[in-house]
Tab-separated table of C-alpha atoms in Angstrom:
chain	number	residue	atom	x	y	z
W	12	MET	CA	166.174	159.819	357.482
W	13	LYS	CA	167.306	156.011	357.591
W	14	ASN	CA	168.189	156.428	360.815
W	15	PHE	CA	165.179	158.673	362.095
W	16	LYS	CA	162.793	156.399	360.691
W	17	ILE	CA	164.426	153.240	362.497
W	18	ILE	CA	164.469	155.334	365.589
W	19	ILE	CA	160.739	156.064	365.235
W	20	THR	CA	159.407	152.483	364.417
W	21	VAL	CA	161.352	150.652	366.964
W	22	THR	CA	160.709	153.456	369.527
W	23	MET	CA	157.141	152.998	369.162
W	24	LEU	CA	157.579	149.449	369.037
W	25	ILE	CA	159.481	149.137	372.593
W	26	VAL	CA	156.321	151.253	373.858
W	27	VAL	CA	153.807	148.740	372.548
W	28	GLY	CA	156.331	145.775	373.780
W	29	ILE	CA	157.028	147.169	377.394
W	30	SER	CA	153.152	148.009	377.892
W	31	SER	CA	151.284	145.153	376.501
W	32	CYS	CA	153.748	142.274	376.884
W	33	LYS	CA	154.947	143.191	381.098
W	34	LYS	CA	154.499	139.170	381.589
W	35	PHE	CA	157.997	138.940	379.394
W	36	VAL	CA	159.877	142.290	380.315
W	37	GLU	CA	159.649	143.539	383.435
W	38	ILE	CA	160.948	146.984	382.888
W	39	ASP	CA	159.764	150.548	382.929
W	40	PRO	CA	159.124	152.418	379.815
W	41	PRO	CA	161.855	154.592	378.804
W	42	LYS	CA	161.663	158.260	380.232
W	43	ASN	CA	163.450	160.262	377.744
W	44	SER	CA	163.518	160.430	373.825
W	45	LEU	CA	165.408	157.691	372.232
W	46	VAL	CA	168.582	158.771	370.428
W	47	PRO	CA	170.289	156.237	367.583
W	48	ALA	CA	172.921	154.828	370.990
W	49	THR	CA	170.011	153.576	372.579
W	50	VAL	CA	167.551	152.267	370.632
W	51	PHE	CA	169.106	149.343	371.321
W	52	LYS	CA	170.662	149.994	374.730
W	53	ASN	CA	170.142	146.565	376.305
W	54	ASP	CA	168.345	143.204	376.020
W	55	GLU	CA	165.107	144.281	377.624
W	56	LEU	CA	164.751	146.929	375.168
W	57	ALA	CA	165.456	145.551	372.025
W	58	THR	CA	163.821	142.059	373.043
W	59	SER	CA	160.608	144.553	373.564
W	60	ALA	CA	160.774	146.207	370.275
W	61	LEU	CA	160.311	142.674	368.696
W	62	LEU	CA	157.274	142.021	371.112
W	63	GLY	CA	155.602	145.311	369.744
W	64	ILE	CA	155.322	143.525	366.442
W	65	TYR	CA	153.735	140.708	367.740
W	66	GLN	CA	150.762	142.621	370.066
W	67	GLN	CA	150.477	144.904	366.801
W	68	MET	CA	149.614	141.560	364.540
W	69	ALA	CA	147.223	140.430	367.520
W	70	LEU	CA	144.800	143.466	367.539
W	71	ASN	CA	143.555	145.006	364.275
W	72	ASP	CA	145.917	144.008	361.960
W	73	PHE	CA	145.876	141.362	358.704
W	74	ALA	CA	146.744	138.791	361.282
W	75	CYS	CA	144.163	139.444	363.865
W	76	ASN	CA	141.460	136.761	362.793
W	77	GLY	CA	139.267	139.293	363.310
W	78	ALA	CA	137.758	142.236	361.276
W	79	ARG	CA	140.480	143.457	358.962
W	80	SER	CA	142.161	139.861	358.521
W	81	ILE	CA	143.126	137.537	356.406
W	82	SER	CA	140.712	134.682	357.344
W	83	THR	CA	137.581	137.121	357.291
W	84	LEU	CA	138.913	139.277	354.057
W	85	CYS	CA	139.607	135.556	352.096
W	86	GLY	CA	136.633	134.049	353.587
W	87	LEU	CA	134.420	136.522	351.913
W	88	THR	CA	136.178	136.119	348.244
W	89	ALA	CA	136.267	132.448	348.498
W	90	ASP	CA	132.899	130.416	349.163
W	91	GLU	CA	133.048	130.288	353.255
W	92	LEU	CA	131.546	133.346	354.596
W	93	ILE	CA	128.920	136.012	353.542
W	94	GLY	CA	129.046	139.370	354.032
W	95	TYR	CA	126.464	142.084	355.347
W	96	ASN	CA	128.461	145.581	355.642
W	97	VAL	CA	128.137	147.388	352.520
W	98	GLN	CA	131.013	149.162	352.446
W	99	THR	CA	133.497	146.789	354.320
W	100	TYR	CA	132.396	143.425	353.238
W	101	LYS	CA	130.114	142.756	350.282
W	102	PRO	CA	132.794	144.079	348.134
W	103	PHE	CA	134.815	141.235	348.940
W	104	PHE	CA	131.754	138.936	349.390
W	105	GLU	CA	130.473	139.983	345.749
W	106	ASN	CA	134.086	139.839	344.511
W	107	GLN	CA	133.849	143.956	343.460
W	108	VAL	CA	136.786	144.942	345.012
W	109	ASN	CA	138.376	147.786	343.120
W	110	PRO	CA	141.826	150.185	344.070
W	111	GLU	CA	139.819	152.252	345.815
W	112	THR	CA	138.355	150.011	348.237
W	113	SER	CA	139.387	150.979	351.758
W	114	MET	CA	140.016	147.588	353.318
W	115	LEU	CA	142.540	146.758	350.565
W	116	SER	CA	144.697	148.592	353.444
W	117	ALA	CA	144.361	146.359	355.732
W	118	ILE	CA	145.838	143.445	353.810
W	119	TRP	CA	148.205	145.698	352.091
W	120	ASP	CA	149.495	148.525	354.465
W	121	THR	CA	149.432	146.481	357.609
W	122	PRO	CA	151.927	143.427	356.207
W	123	TYR	CA	153.917	146.229	354.620
W	124	LYS	CA	154.224	147.962	358.278
W	125	ARG	CA	155.397	144.894	359.646
W	126	ILE	CA	157.807	144.068	357.336
W	127	PHE	CA	159.254	147.711	358.318
W	128	ASP	CA	159.176	146.767	361.855
W	129	ALA	CA	161.356	143.574	360.998
W	130	ASN	CA	163.747	145.454	358.642
W	131	GLY	CA	164.278	148.017	361.826
W	132	ILE	CA	164.957	144.960	364.032
W	133	ILE	CA	167.538	143.544	361.550
W	134	GLU	CA	169.332	146.600	360.861
W	135	GLY	CA	168.959	147.947	364.340
W	136	LEU	CA	170.471	145.213	365.484
W	137	SER	CA	173.228	144.764	362.897
W	138	ASN	CA	174.744	148.195	364.164
W	139	GLN	CA	174.845	147.686	368.295
W	140	SER	CA	177.441	146.421	370.313
W	141	THR	CA	175.317	146.034	373.921
W	142	VAL	CA	172.597	143.777	373.071
W	143	THR	CA	174.123	140.428	373.833
W	144	PRO	CA	174.923	137.680	371.186
W	145	GLN	CA	172.463	134.981	372.358
W	146	VAL	CA	169.662	138.026	371.970
W	147	VAL	CA	170.848	139.287	369.161
W	148	THR	CA	170.488	136.141	367.205
W	149	GLN	CA	167.202	135.108	368.533
W	150	LEU	CA	165.789	138.640	367.834
W	151	LYS	CA	167.067	138.604	364.403
W	152	GLY	CA	165.882	134.906	363.686
W	153	GLU	CA	162.667	136.060	364.542
W	154	ALA	CA	162.139	139.284	362.347
W	155	TYR	CA	163.423	137.084	359.573
W	156	PHE	CA	160.897	135.197	360.622
W	157	ILE	CA	158.207	138.035	360.519
W	158	ARG	CA	159.538	139.367	357.073
W	159	ALA	CA	159.228	136.444	354.930
W	160	PHE	CA	155.662	135.394	356.524
W	161	CYS	CA	154.279	138.752	355.491
W	162	TYR	CA	155.788	138.430	352.018
W	163	PHE	CA	154.106	134.858	351.630
W	164	TYR	CA	150.505	136.441	352.337
W	165	LEU	CA	151.461	139.340	349.956
W	166	VAL	CA	152.378	137.593	347.280
W	167	ASN	CA	149.517	134.919	347.484
W	168	LEU	CA	147.107	137.867	347.802
W	169	PHE	CA	148.537	140.495	344.937
W	170	GLY	CA	151.133	138.386	342.773
W	171	GLU	CA	153.994	140.776	342.091
W	172	VAL	CA	154.837	142.822	344.722
W	173	PRO	CA	157.510	145.470	345.850
W	174	LEU	CA	160.896	143.955	347.836
W	175	HIS	CA	161.103	146.047	350.852
W	176	LEU	CA	164.749	144.794	352.329
W	177	SER	CA	165.661	148.136	354.626
W	178	THR	CA	163.989	150.894	356.175
W	179	ASP	CA	165.405	153.161	353.443
W	180	TYR	CA	162.623	155.901	352.813
W	181	GLU	CA	163.536	156.821	349.474
W	182	THR	CA	164.011	153.334	347.968
W	183	ASN	CA	161.301	151.828	349.659
W	184	ARG	CA	158.988	154.749	348.025
W	185	LYS	CA	160.402	154.019	344.436
W	186	ALA	CA	160.447	150.191	344.408
W	187	MET	CA	159.281	148.384	341.741
W	188	ARG	CA	157.157	144.870	341.572
W	189	VAL	CA	159.166	142.114	341.332
W	190	SER	CA	157.973	138.656	340.214
W	191	LYS	CA	156.853	136.112	342.159
W	192	GLU	CA	159.809	134.002	341.794
W	193	GLN	CA	161.841	136.566	343.206
W	194	VAL	CA	159.544	137.252	346.250
W	195	TYR	CA	159.691	133.222	346.819
W	196	LYS	CA	163.401	133.422	346.585
W	197	GLN	CA	163.676	136.201	349.411
W	198	ILE	CA	160.976	133.870	351.376
W	199	LEU	CA	163.014	131.056	351.352
W	200	ALA	CA	166.260	132.757	352.382
W	201	ASP	CA	164.676	134.651	355.027
W	202	LEU	CA	163.405	131.417	356.472
W	203	GLU	CA	167.198	129.588	356.062
W	204	ASN	CA	168.344	132.496	358.043
W	205	ALA	CA	165.559	132.544	360.851
W	206	GLU	CA	166.096	128.465	360.732
W	207	LYS	CA	169.673	128.724	361.050
W	208	LEU	CA	169.238	131.194	364.470
W	209	LEU	CA	166.415	129.957	366.328
W	210	ASP	CA	166.548	127.075	368.570
W	211	GLU	CA	163.627	124.083	368.974
W	212	SER	CA	162.780	125.585	372.056
W	213	TYR	CA	160.286	128.010	373.082
W	214	ILE	CA	161.978	131.360	374.103
W	215	THR	CA	159.378	131.661	376.779
W	216	THR	CA	156.998	128.906	378.524
W	217	GLU	CA	154.121	129.867	375.639
W	218	ARG	CA	154.231	129.382	372.524
W	219	ILE	CA	154.001	133.081	371.365
W	220	ARG	CA	157.133	133.241	369.648
W	221	PRO	CA	158.518	131.492	366.877
W	222	ASN	CA	161.183	128.736	367.358
W	223	LYS	CA	162.836	126.560	364.879
W	224	SER	CA	159.708	124.345	364.116
W	225	THR	CA	157.467	127.676	363.372
W	226	ILE	CA	160.193	128.267	360.831
W	227	GLN	CA	160.007	124.876	359.221
W	228	ALA	CA	156.158	125.120	359.463
W	229	LEU	CA	156.064	127.470	357.183
W	230	LEU	CA	158.715	126.130	354.895
W	231	SER	CA	156.553	123.148	354.496
W	232	ARG	CA	153.594	125.232	353.504
W	233	VAL	CA	156.032	127.263	351.328
W	234	TYR	CA	157.087	124.452	349.431
W	235	LEU	CA	153.692	122.910	348.875
W	236	TYR	CA	152.603	126.048	346.802
W	237	LEU	CA	155.596	126.067	344.991
W	238	GLY	CA	154.830	121.970	344.384
W	239	ASP	CA	158.404	121.132	345.691
W	240	TRP	CA	156.785	117.995	347.281
W	241	ILE	CA	160.052	116.677	348.677
W	242	ASN	CA	160.934	119.326	351.088
W	243	SER	CA	157.002	120.099	351.267
W	244	GLU	CA	157.275	116.215	353.093
W	245	LYS	CA	160.472	116.870	354.425
W	246	TYR	CA	159.848	120.098	356.621
W	247	ALA	CA	155.886	119.381	357.497
W	248	GLY	CA	157.900	115.664	359.209
W	249	LEU	CA	160.094	117.208	360.510
W	250	VAL	CA	157.693	119.193	362.906
W	251	ILE	CA	155.448	116.147	363.297
W	252	SER	CA	157.764	114.120	364.239
W	253	LYS	CA	158.744	116.226	367.430
W	254	SER	CA	155.652	114.060	369.416
W	255	ASN	CA	156.836	115.253	372.702
W	256	THR	CA	156.107	118.806	371.974
W	257	TYR	CA	153.445	118.509	369.355
W	258	GLN	CA	150.324	116.250	369.294
W	259	LEU	CA	146.618	116.546	367.837
W	260	VAL	CA	144.266	117.075	370.910
W	261	PRO	CA	140.308	116.742	371.206
W	262	LEU	CA	138.443	119.494	368.999
W	263	ASP	CA	137.178	121.480	371.568
W	264	LYS	CA	140.755	122.307	372.987
W	265	VAL	CA	143.062	122.733	369.523
W	266	PHE	CA	142.307	126.783	369.963
W	267	LEU	CA	143.566	126.788	373.859
W	268	LYS	CA	146.262	129.123	374.939
W	269	ASN	CA	149.501	127.221	374.795
W	270	SER	CA	147.503	123.864	372.817
W	271	PRO	CA	149.992	121.082	372.837
W	272	GLU	CA	148.673	121.161	368.772
W	273	ALA	CA	149.696	124.861	368.658
W	274	ILE	CA	152.973	125.701	367.127
W	275	TRP	CA	152.570	129.228	367.264
W	276	GLN	CA	150.179	131.345	368.689
W	277	LEU	CA	149.183	134.996	368.880
W	278	MET	CA	148.571	136.597	372.422
W	279	PRO	CA	145.524	138.728	372.525
W	280	ALA	CA	145.726	142.340	374.541
W	281	PRO	CA	145.918	141.832	377.853
W	282	ASN	CA	143.010	140.325	379.900
W	283	SER	CA	141.496	139.941	376.675
W	284	ASN	CA	140.657	136.561	374.410
W	285	THR	CA	141.321	136.823	370.617
W	286	VAL	CA	139.912	139.096	368.485
W	287	ALA	CA	138.118	136.313	366.025
W	288	GLY	CA	136.146	135.011	369.347
W	289	THR	CA	134.986	138.831	369.693
W	290	PHE	CA	134.187	139.383	365.507
W	291	PHE	CA	132.761	135.776	364.967
W	292	ILE	CA	130.627	134.540	367.751
W	293	LEU	CA	126.947	136.179	366.866
W	294	THR	CA	124.222	136.848	369.694
W	295	THR	CA	121.769	138.916	367.335
W	296	ALA	CA	121.299	138.825	363.704
W	297	PRO	CA	125.173	139.448	361.507
W	298	VAL	CA	125.955	142.808	360.617
W	299	ASN	CA	129.261	141.778	359.592
W	300	VAL	CA	129.484	138.112	358.532
W	301	SER	CA	128.224	134.611	358.833
W	302	ILE	CA	128.860	131.630	357.746
W	303	ARG	CA	127.710	129.947	353.964
W	304	PRO	CA	124.753	127.622	354.340
W	305	ASP	CA	126.023	125.971	351.412
W	306	PHE	CA	129.915	125.976	352.768
W	307	ILE	CA	128.514	124.037	355.457
W	308	GLN	CA	126.277	121.621	353.537
W	309	SER	CA	129.557	120.699	351.446
W	310	SER	CA	132.062	120.874	353.637
W	311	PHE	CA	131.144	118.233	356.404
W	312	GLU	CA	130.345	114.340	356.021
W	313	THR	CA	127.548	113.113	358.091
W	314	ASN	CA	128.583	112.834	361.986
W	315	ASP	CA	131.680	115.032	361.505
W	316	LEU	CA	132.417	116.262	364.536
W	317	ARG	CA	134.134	119.398	363.333
W	318	LYS	CA	130.598	120.381	361.792
W	319	THR	CA	129.072	120.118	365.649
W	320	THR	CA	132.009	121.414	367.672
W	321	TRP	CA	133.513	124.267	365.645
W	322	ILE	CA	130.142	125.487	363.949
W	323	LYS	CA	127.625	126.965	365.901
W	324	SER	CA	124.060	128.830	365.020
W	325	ILE	CA	121.466	131.224	366.518
W	326	VAL	CA	118.209	132.224	365.007
W	327	SER	CA	116.877	135.543	364.494
W	328	SER	CA	113.477	136.593	363.224
W	329	GLY	CA	112.626	133.065	362.137
W	330	VAL	CA	115.962	133.032	360.173
W	331	GLU	CA	119.094	130.582	361.172
W	332	TYR	CA	122.905	131.940	360.875
W	333	SER	CA	125.967	129.907	361.622
W	334	TYR	CA	129.286	131.270	362.402
W	335	PRO	CA	132.667	129.734	362.965
W	336	TYR	CA	132.849	128.934	367.015
W	337	LYS	CA	136.430	127.349	366.760
W	338	TYR	CA	137.137	130.246	369.473
W	339	LYS	CA	134.589	130.233	371.686
W	340	VAL	CA	135.295	132.794	374.447
W	341	ARG	CA	133.197	136.302	372.763
W	342	SER	CA	134.597	138.074	376.051
W	343	SER	CA	136.150	137.542	379.254
W	344	THR	CA	138.988	138.930	381.173
W	345	ASP	CA	139.862	134.902	382.126
W	346	VAL	CA	142.170	134.914	379.170
W	347	THR	CA	141.939	130.732	377.898
W	348	GLU	CA	142.796	131.476	374.042
W	349	TYR	CA	145.358	132.761	372.049
W	350	SER	CA	144.935	133.142	368.503
W	351	MET	CA	146.518	130.190	366.403
W	352	VAL	CA	148.902	131.225	363.853
W	353	PHE	CA	150.435	127.853	362.994
W	354	ARG	CA	149.283	124.293	363.985
W	355	LEU	CA	150.013	120.420	363.549
W	356	ALA	CA	146.971	119.532	361.905
W	357	GLU	CA	148.004	121.653	359.376
W	358	GLN	CA	151.282	119.852	358.510
W	359	TYR	CA	150.008	116.359	358.687
W	360	LEU	CA	147.270	117.810	356.035
W	361	ILE	CA	150.370	119.170	353.886
W	362	ARG	CA	152.142	116.127	354.527
W	363	ALA	CA	149.444	113.935	353.152
W	364	GLU	CA	149.027	116.546	350.184
W	365	ALA	CA	152.798	116.005	349.308
W	366	ARG	CA	152.946	112.006	349.810
W	367	ALA	CA	150.186	111.467	347.552
W	368	GLN	CA	151.593	113.871	344.735
W	369	GLN	CA	155.440	111.587	344.958
W	370	ASN	CA	153.060	108.513	344.850
W	371	ASN	CA	153.232	107.532	348.362
W	372	LEU	CA	149.581	106.566	348.870
W	373	GLU	CA	149.724	104.366	352.086
W	374	GLY	CA	151.575	107.300	353.642
W	375	SER	CA	149.173	110.318	352.595
W	376	ILE	CA	146.305	107.767	354.114
W	377	ASN	CA	147.985	107.246	357.363
W	378	ASP	CA	148.570	110.918	357.629
W	379	ILE	CA	144.969	112.034	356.734
W	380	ASP	CA	143.142	108.913	358.711
W	381	LYS	CA	144.919	110.792	361.992
W	382	LEU	CA	142.439	114.163	361.125
W	383	ARG	CA	139.766	111.896	360.135
W	384	SER	CA	139.902	109.745	363.448
W	385	ARG	CA	139.895	112.881	365.650
W	386	ALA	CA	136.482	113.907	363.380
W	387	GLY	CA	135.102	110.713	364.457
W	388	LEU	CA	135.202	109.629	360.842
W	389	THR	CA	135.314	106.155	359.096
W	390	LEU	CA	139.501	105.894	358.090
W	391	ILE	CA	140.278	105.356	354.157
W	392	LYS	CA	142.225	103.054	355.027
W	393	ASP	CA	139.766	101.068	356.465
W	394	VAL	CA	136.870	101.812	353.819
W	395	ASN	CA	138.789	102.885	350.425
W	396	PRO	CA	142.704	100.992	351.146
W	397	ASN	CA	142.756	101.003	347.217
W	398	ILE	CA	142.058	104.488	346.525
W	399	ASP	CA	143.357	105.870	343.389
W	400	LYS	CA	145.428	108.950	343.276
W	401	GLY	CA	143.542	111.579	342.256
W	402	SER	CA	140.826	110.569	344.548
W	403	LEU	CA	143.000	110.696	347.397
W	404	LEU	CA	144.012	114.165	346.493
W	405	THR	CA	140.182	115.167	346.171
W	406	ALA	CA	139.693	113.789	349.811
W	407	ILE	CA	142.636	115.590	350.758
W	408	ALA	CA	141.151	118.920	349.452
W	409	LYS	CA	137.991	118.094	351.244
W	410	GLU	CA	140.067	117.462	354.641
W	411	ARG	CA	141.499	121.006	354.079
W	412	LYS	CA	138.253	122.506	353.649
W	413	SER	CA	136.365	121.055	356.744
W	414	GLU	CA	139.649	121.216	358.682
W	415	LEU	CA	140.777	124.862	358.200
W	416	PHE	CA	137.914	126.790	357.222
W	417	CYS	CA	137.953	130.399	358.043
W	418	GLU	CA	141.652	130.128	359.059
W	419	TRP	CA	143.943	132.283	357.010
W	420	GLY	CA	142.520	131.969	353.830
W	421	ASP	CA	143.498	128.891	353.205
W	422	ARG	CA	140.447	128.170	351.499
W	423	TRP	CA	140.570	130.807	348.783
W	424	PHE	CA	144.699	130.162	348.366
W	425	ASP	CA	143.645	126.249	348.022
W	426	LEU	CA	141.249	127.092	345.745
W	427	LYS	CA	143.953	129.414	343.244
W	428	ARG	CA	146.827	126.778	343.648
W	429	THR	CA	144.999	124.036	342.697
W	430	ASN	CA	143.508	126.029	339.732
W	431	LYS	CA	139.818	125.674	341.085
W	432	LEU	CA	138.485	129.341	341.286
W	433	SER	CA	136.177	129.650	338.264
W	434	SER	CA	135.012	125.689	339.004
W	435	VAL	CA	133.754	126.442	342.398
W	436	LEU	CA	133.216	130.156	342.238
W	437	SER	CA	131.895	130.843	339.086
W	438	GLY	CA	128.301	129.078	339.959
W	439	ILE	CA	127.828	131.184	343.332
W	440	LYS	CA	129.583	134.463	342.511
W	441	ALA	CA	127.673	136.355	340.078
W	442	GLY	CA	130.089	137.995	337.117
W	443	TRP	CA	132.962	135.746	338.786
W	444	LYS	CA	135.809	136.733	336.377
W	445	LEU	CA	139.346	134.788	336.663
W	446	HIS	CA	141.667	137.985	337.292
W	447	TYR	CA	139.805	138.189	340.849
W	448	GLU	CA	142.256	135.899	342.009
W	449	LEU	CA	144.685	138.502	342.563
W	450	PHE	CA	143.494	141.848	344.666
W	451	PRO	CA	143.757	145.228	342.670
W	452	ILE	CA	146.921	147.579	343.910
W	453	ARG	CA	145.298	150.379	346.267
W	454	ILE	CA	145.183	153.201	344.010
W	455	ALA	CA	146.930	155.220	346.901
W	456	GLU	CA	150.112	153.365	346.676
W	457	ILE	CA	149.996	153.332	342.951
W	458	ASN	CA	149.513	157.337	343.163
W	459	ASN	CA	152.864	157.549	345.549
W	460	ASN	CA	154.793	155.337	343.169
W	461	SER	CA	154.842	155.544	339.778
W	462	ASN	CA	156.864	152.836	339.475
W	463	ILE	CA	154.138	150.966	340.774
W	464	SER	CA	151.758	148.638	338.076
W	465	GLN	CA	147.977	147.894	338.265
W	466	ASN	CA	147.039	144.105	338.249
W	467	THR	CA	145.584	142.966	335.381
W	468	GLY	CA	141.444	143.515	334.809
W	469	TYR	CA	141.493	146.605	337.422
């Protein structure tokens, strides 16, 4: 059963990788059914299996930045977005998600599918001798990263979750939830493995496959969430220091494909731009989501260029609706934008917060002023050089809100990790309760696994 499951998942990924990623791997799809000896027959097939994971992530997945994504669902659950679709989005917007809410599958099932895919890559490469060692090293490093990346979101969305570290069906089917500490321990172990295996250079001419800096970018975020300020500053600093590779760019160029600000991006489907552009950009009154007017009012200082560059509005029947405009192409076969996963600006925000927490206020101000300068705002070092630690941390939180809105649930997670959920949301969400900080486990998961318990309050 175990080998059969590996064969099926890797075969599907190879087909996706070959059909959608010809840009990287110019080979013909396999003519016959794959058998264990040929699943990882050569470098090309193994690479195609890995590329298939990224293609799945970029489409209708938790990572796609579109309809079923963390960016959308967490934006609704926080204070960023309004949801209009009664069945799909209003439960998140009104914090009325329950174990039978169908959209939960987008943020539970698809991360676990990608974890299973990554496990298949790791196991398959460990049991073959025909893929060259250099490719094995690269692909294993990427697979460890993918697993850590998915678990980072699962633990922050659901709290305690099962750890699936193999493709063994029976083991995974009966897995119990483990503590958040155990999940983070596994995340760090996977990232440490990935950091050792991956090089500084990108494996292609584009920024669509993780490299060592991608690993370090996630490490800086993980340590920030854990309150390990020393390591958070360390890893953010490692990325920032690579100024020949990563630079802040003008606001209207941040989300272009292979932007110098990009650390890792997902490439859209062939001849398409991003799912986010298609989903968020409004041409008529919204039927899915729009930006909350009160979020805009509370997020941006006067003359903040992020407001005018990254938010646009339409008027329908006399009502103004605003939408995220970070991705500016709704539909075009001229591909100019890729979906951003990690970017340099976040690393400055992470280091600024970590430095402030360690009382390095001058260093923190220098980091935050990099982003304020780009946004056309006055610099803290000029207008408030003697700012105290508490006020500086508040300013950093505000900068995160202005810079990272509608990206990867960062606003929702920031409110959670800084214990601000109730103070912010109780005033704008009717019937707000603190247990909403975790989503419920899907009822289907509980029915299928008697070892799975439900989150408190559901």
